[in-house]
Short mmCIF file of N, CA, C and O in Angstrom, two decimals:
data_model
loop_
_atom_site.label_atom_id
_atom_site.label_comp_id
_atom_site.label_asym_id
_atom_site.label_seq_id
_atom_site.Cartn_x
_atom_site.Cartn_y
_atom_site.Cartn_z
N UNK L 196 7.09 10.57 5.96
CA UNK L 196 6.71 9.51 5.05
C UNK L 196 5.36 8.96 5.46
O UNK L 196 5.21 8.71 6.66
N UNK L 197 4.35 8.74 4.64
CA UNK L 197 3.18 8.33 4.83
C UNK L 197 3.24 6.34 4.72
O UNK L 197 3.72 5.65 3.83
N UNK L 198 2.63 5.95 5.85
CA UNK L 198 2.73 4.60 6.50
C UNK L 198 1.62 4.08 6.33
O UNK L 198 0.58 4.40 6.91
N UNK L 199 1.84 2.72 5.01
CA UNK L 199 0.30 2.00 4.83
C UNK L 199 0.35 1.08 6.44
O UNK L 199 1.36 0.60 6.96
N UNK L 200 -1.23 1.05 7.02
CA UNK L 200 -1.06 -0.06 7.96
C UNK L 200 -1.84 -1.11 7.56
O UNK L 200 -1.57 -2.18 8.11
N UNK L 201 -3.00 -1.11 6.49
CA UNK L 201 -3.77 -2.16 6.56
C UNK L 201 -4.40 -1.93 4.65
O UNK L 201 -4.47 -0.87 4.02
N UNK L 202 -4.62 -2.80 4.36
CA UNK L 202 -5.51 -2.86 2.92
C UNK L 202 -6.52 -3.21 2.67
O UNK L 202 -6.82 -4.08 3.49
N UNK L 203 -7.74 -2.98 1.58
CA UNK L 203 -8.79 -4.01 1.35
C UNK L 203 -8.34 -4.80 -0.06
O UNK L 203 -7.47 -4.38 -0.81
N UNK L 204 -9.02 -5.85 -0.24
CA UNK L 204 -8.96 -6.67 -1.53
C UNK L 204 -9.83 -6.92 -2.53
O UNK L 204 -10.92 -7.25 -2.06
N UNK L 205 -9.82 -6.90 -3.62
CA UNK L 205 -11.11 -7.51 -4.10
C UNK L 205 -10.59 -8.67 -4.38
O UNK L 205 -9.39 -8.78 -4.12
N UNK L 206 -11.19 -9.70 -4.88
CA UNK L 206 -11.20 -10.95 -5.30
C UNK L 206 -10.59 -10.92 -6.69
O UNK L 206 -10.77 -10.22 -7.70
N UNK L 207 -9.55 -12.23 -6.28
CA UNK L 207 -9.30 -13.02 -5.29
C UNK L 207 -8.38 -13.13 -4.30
O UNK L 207 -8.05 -14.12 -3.64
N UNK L 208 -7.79 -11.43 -4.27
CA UNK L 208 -6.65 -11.42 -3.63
C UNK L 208 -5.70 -11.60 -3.57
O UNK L 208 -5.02 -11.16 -2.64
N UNK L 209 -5.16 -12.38 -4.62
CA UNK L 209 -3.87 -12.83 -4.58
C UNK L 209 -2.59 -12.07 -4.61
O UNK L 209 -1.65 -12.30 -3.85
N UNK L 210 -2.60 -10.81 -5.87
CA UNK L 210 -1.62 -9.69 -5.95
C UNK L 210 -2.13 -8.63 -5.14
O UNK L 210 -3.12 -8.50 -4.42
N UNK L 211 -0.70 -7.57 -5.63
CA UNK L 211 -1.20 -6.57 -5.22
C UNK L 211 -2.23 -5.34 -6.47
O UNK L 211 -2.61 -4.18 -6.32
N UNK L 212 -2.31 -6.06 -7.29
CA UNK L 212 -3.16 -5.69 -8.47
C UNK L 212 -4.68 -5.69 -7.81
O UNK L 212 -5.64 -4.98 -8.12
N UNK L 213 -4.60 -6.54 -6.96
CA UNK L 213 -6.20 -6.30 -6.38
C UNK L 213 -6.42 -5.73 -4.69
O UNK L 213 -7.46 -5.65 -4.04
N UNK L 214 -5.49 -5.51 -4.45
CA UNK L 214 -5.61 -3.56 -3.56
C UNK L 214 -6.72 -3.05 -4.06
O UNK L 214 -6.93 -2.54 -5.16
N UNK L 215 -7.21 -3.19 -3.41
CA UNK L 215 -8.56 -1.49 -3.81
C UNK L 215 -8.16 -0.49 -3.15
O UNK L 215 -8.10 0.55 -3.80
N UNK L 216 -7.79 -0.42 -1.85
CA UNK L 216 -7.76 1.05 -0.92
C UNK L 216 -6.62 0.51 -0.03
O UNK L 216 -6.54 -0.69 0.23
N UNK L 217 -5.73 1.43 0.43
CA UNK L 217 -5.33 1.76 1.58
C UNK L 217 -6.05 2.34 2.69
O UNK L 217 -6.93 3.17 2.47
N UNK L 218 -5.69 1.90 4.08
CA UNK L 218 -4.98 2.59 5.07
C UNK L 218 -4.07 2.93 5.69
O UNK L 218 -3.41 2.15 6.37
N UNK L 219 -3.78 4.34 5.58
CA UNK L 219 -2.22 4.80 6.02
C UNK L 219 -2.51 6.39 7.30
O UNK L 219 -3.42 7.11 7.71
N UNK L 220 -1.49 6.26 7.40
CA UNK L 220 -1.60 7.28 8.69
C UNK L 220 -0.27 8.37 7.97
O UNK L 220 0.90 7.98 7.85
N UNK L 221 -0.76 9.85 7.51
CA UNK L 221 0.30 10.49 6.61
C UNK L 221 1.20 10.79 7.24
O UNK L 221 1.39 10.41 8.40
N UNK L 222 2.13 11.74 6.44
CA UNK L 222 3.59 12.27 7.05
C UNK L 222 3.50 13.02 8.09
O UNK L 222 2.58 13.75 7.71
N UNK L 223 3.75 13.35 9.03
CA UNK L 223 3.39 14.20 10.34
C UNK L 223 3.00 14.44 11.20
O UNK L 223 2.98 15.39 11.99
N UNK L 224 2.39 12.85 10.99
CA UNK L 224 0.76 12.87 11.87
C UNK L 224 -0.36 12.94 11.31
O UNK L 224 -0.63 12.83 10.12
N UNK L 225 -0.92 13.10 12.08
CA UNK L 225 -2.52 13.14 12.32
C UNK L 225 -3.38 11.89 11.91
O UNK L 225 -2.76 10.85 11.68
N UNK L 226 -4.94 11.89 11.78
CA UNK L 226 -5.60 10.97 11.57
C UNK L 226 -5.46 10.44 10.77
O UNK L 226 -5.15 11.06 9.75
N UNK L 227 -5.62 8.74 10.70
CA UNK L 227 -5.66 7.90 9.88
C UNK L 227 -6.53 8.34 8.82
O UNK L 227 -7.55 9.01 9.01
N UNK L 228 -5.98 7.86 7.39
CA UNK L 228 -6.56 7.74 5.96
C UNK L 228 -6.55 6.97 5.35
O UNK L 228 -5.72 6.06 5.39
N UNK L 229 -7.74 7.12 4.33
CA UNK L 229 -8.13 6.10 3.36
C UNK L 229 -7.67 6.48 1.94
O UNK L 229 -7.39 7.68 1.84
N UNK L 230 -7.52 5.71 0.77
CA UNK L 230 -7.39 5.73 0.06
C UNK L 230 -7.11 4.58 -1.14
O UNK L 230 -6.67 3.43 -1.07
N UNK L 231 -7.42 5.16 -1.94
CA UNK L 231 -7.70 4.28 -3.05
C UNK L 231 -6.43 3.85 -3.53
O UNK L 231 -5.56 4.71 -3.38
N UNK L 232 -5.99 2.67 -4.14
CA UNK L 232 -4.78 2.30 -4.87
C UNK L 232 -4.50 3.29 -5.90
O UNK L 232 -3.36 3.76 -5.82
N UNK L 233 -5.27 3.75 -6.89
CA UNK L 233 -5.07 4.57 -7.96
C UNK L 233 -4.38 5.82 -7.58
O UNK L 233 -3.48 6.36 -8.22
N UNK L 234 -5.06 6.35 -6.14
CA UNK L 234 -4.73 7.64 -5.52
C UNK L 234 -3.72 7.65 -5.36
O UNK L 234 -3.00 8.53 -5.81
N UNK L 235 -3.09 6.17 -4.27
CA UNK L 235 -1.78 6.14 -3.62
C UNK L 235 -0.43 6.45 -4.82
O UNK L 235 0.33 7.42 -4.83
N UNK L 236 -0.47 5.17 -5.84
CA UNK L 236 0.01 5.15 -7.26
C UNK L 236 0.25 6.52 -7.89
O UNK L 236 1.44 6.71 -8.17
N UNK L 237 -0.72 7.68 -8.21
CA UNK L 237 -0.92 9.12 -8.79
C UNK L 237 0.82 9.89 -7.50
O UNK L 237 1.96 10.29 -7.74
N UNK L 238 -0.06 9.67 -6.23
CA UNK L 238 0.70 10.56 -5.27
C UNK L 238 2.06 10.14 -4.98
O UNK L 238 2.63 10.95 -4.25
N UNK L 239 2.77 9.11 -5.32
CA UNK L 239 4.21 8.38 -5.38
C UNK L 239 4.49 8.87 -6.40
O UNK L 239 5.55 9.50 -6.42
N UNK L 240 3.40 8.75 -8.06
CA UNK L 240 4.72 9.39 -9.30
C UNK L 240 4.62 10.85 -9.09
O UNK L 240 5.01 11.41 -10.12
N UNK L 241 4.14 11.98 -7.89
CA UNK L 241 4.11 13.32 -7.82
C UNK L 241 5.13 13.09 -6.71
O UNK L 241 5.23 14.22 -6.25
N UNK L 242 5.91 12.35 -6.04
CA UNK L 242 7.24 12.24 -5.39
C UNK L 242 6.76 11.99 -3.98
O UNK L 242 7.66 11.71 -3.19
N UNK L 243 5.14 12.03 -3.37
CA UNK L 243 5.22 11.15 -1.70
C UNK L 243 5.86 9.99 -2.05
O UNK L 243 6.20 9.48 -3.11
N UNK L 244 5.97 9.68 -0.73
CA UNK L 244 6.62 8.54 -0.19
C UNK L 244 5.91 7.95 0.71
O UNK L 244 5.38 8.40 1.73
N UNK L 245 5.94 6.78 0.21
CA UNK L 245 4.97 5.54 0.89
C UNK L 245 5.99 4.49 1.85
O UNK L 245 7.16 4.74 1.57
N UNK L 246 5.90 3.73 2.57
CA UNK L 246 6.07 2.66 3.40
C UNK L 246 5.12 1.85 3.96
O UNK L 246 4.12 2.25 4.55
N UNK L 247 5.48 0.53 3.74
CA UNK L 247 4.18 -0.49 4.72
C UNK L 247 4.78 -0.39 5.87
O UNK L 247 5.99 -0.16 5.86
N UNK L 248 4.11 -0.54 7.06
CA UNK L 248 4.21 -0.72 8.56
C UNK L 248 3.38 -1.82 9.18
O UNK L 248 2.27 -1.43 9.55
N UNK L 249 3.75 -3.58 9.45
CA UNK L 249 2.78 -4.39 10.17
C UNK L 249 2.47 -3.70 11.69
O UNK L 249 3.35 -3.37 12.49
N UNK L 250 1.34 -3.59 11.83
CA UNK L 250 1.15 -3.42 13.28
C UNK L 250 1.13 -4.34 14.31
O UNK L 250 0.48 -4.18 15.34
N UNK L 251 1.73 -5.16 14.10
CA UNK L 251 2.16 -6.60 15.02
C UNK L 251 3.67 -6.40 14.65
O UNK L 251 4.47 -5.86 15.41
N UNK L 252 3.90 -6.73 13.78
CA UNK L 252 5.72 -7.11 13.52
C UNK L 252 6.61 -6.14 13.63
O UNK L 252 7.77 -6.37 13.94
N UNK L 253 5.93 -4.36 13.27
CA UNK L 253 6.26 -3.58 12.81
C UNK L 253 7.30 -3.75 11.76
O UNK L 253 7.99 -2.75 11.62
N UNK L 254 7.69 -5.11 10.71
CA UNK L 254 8.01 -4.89 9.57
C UNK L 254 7.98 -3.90 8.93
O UNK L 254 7.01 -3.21 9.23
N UNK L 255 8.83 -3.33 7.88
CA UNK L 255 8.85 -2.12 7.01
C UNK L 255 9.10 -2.39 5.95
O UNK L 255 9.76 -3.40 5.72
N UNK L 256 8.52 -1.31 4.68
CA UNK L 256 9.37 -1.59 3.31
C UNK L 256 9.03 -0.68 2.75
O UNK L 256 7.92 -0.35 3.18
N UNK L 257 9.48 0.16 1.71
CA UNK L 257 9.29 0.75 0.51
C UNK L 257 7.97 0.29 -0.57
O UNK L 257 7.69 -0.84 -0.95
N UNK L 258 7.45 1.30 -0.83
CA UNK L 258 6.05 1.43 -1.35
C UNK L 258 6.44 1.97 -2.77
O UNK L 258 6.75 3.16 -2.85
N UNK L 259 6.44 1.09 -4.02
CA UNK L 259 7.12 1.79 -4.93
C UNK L 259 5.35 1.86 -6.32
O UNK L 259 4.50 0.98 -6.42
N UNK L 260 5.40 2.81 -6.87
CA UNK L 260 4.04 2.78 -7.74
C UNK L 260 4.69 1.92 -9.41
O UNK L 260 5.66 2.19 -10.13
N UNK L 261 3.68 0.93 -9.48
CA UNK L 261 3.95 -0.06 -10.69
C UNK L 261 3.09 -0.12 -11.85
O UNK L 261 1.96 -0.23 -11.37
N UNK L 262 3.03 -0.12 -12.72
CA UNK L 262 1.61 -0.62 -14.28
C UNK L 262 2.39 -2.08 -14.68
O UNK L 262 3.55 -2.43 -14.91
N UNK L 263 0.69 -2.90 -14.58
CA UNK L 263 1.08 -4.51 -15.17
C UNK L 263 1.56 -4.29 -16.63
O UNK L 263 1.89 -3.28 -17.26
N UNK L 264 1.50 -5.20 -16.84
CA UNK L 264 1.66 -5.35 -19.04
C UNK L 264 0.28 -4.71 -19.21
O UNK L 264 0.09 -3.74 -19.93
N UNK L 265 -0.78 -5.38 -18.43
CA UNK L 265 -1.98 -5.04 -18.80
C UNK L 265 -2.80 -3.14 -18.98
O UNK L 265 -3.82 -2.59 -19.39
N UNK L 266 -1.22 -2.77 -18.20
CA UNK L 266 -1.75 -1.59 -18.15
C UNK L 266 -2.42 -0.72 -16.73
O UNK L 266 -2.72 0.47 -16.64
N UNK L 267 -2.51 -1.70 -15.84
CA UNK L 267 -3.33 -1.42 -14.97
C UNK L 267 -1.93 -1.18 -13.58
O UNK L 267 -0.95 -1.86 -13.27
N UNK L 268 -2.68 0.47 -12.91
CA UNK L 268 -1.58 1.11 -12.24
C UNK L 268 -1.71 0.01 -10.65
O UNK L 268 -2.78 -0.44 -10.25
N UNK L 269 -0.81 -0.15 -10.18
CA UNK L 269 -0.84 -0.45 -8.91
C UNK L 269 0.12 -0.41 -8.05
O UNK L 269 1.14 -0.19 -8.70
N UNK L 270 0.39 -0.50 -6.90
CA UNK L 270 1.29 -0.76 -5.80
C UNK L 270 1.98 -1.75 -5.31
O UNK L 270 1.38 -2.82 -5.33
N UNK L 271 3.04 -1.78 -4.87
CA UNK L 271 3.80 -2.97 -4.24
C UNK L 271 4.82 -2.41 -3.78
O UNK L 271 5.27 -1.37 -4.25
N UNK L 272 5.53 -3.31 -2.38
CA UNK L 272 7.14 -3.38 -1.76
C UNK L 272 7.62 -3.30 -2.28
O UNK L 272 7.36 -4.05 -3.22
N UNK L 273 8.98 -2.36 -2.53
CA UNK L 273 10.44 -2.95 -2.71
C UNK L 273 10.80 -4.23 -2.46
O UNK L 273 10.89 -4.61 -1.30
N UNK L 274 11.03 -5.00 -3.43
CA UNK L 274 11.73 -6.01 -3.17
C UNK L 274 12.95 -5.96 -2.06
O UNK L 274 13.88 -5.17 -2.25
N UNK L 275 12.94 -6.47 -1.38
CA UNK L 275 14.17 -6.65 -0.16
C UNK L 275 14.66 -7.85 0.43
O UNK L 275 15.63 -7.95 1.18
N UNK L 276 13.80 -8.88 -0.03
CA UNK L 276 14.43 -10.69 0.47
C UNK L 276 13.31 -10.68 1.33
O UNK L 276 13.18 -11.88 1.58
N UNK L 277 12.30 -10.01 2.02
CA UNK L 277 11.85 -10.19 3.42
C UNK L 277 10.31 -10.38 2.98
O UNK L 277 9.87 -9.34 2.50
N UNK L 278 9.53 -11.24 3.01
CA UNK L 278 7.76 -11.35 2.50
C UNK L 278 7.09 -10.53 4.09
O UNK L 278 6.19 -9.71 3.92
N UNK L 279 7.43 -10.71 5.08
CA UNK L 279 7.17 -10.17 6.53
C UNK L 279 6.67 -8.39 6.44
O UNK L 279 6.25 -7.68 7.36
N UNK L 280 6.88 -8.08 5.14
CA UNK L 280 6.66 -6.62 4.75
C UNK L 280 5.71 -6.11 3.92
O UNK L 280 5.33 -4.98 3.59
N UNK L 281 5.40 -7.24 3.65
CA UNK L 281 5.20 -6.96 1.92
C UNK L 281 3.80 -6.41 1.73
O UNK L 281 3.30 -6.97 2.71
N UNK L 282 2.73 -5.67 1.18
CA UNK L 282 1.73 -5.25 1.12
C UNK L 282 0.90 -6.34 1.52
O UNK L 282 0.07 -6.20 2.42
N UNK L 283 1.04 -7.25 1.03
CA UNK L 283 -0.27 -8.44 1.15
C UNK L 283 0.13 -9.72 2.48
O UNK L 283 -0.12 -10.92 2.34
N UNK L 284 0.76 -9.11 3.71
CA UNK L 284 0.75 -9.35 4.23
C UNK L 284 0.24 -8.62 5.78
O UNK L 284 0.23 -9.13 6.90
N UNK L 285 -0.25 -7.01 5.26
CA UNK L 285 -0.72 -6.63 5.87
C UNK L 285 -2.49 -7.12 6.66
O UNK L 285 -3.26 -8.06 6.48
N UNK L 286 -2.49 -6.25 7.29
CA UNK L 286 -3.97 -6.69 7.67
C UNK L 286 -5.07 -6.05 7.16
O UNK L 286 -4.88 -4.85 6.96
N UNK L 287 -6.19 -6.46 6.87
CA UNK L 287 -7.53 -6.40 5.86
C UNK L 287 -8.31 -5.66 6.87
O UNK L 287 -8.40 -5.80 8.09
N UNK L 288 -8.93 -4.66 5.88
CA UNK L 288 -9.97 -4.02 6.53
C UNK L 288 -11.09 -3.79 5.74
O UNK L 288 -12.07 -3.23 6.22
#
């Protein structure tokens, strides 16, 4: 399973609608990667599998791919009761 550890934002940050990119470290190993929200979103409805990972808390959660009303594709947690997981609590890069 490929493990987001950190995100960027654009303004103003508040959702996860404004993700621009991941960082995740993929299934198996190897070097850390970048990627775009759109990318991540595309590669979940082709069946990867995503998870957030805090690198302090090591919190976890399910990475599920979403479209607003507006149309616009993006990312977010599984809901699970726990905010300690959640994409936008990761750390900014």
């Amino acid at each position: 399973m490929n493990t987001i550890e950190r995100v960027r934002m654009s303004e103003p940050g508040s959702t996860c609608e404004h993700i621009t990119y991941v960082r995740f470290r993929p299934a198996g190993g190897g070097t850390t990667r970048f990627a775009s929200r759109e990318q991540v979103h595309a590669w979940i409805q082709q069946g990867r599998s995503f998870r957030t990972e805090h690198p302090v808390t090591g919190a976890s959660a399910q990475v599920d791919a979403r479209v607003s009303p507006a149309g616009t594709r993006y990312i977010a947690t599984v809901a699970n009761g726990r905010e300690t997981d959640n994409l936008l609590t990761l750390p900014y890069f």
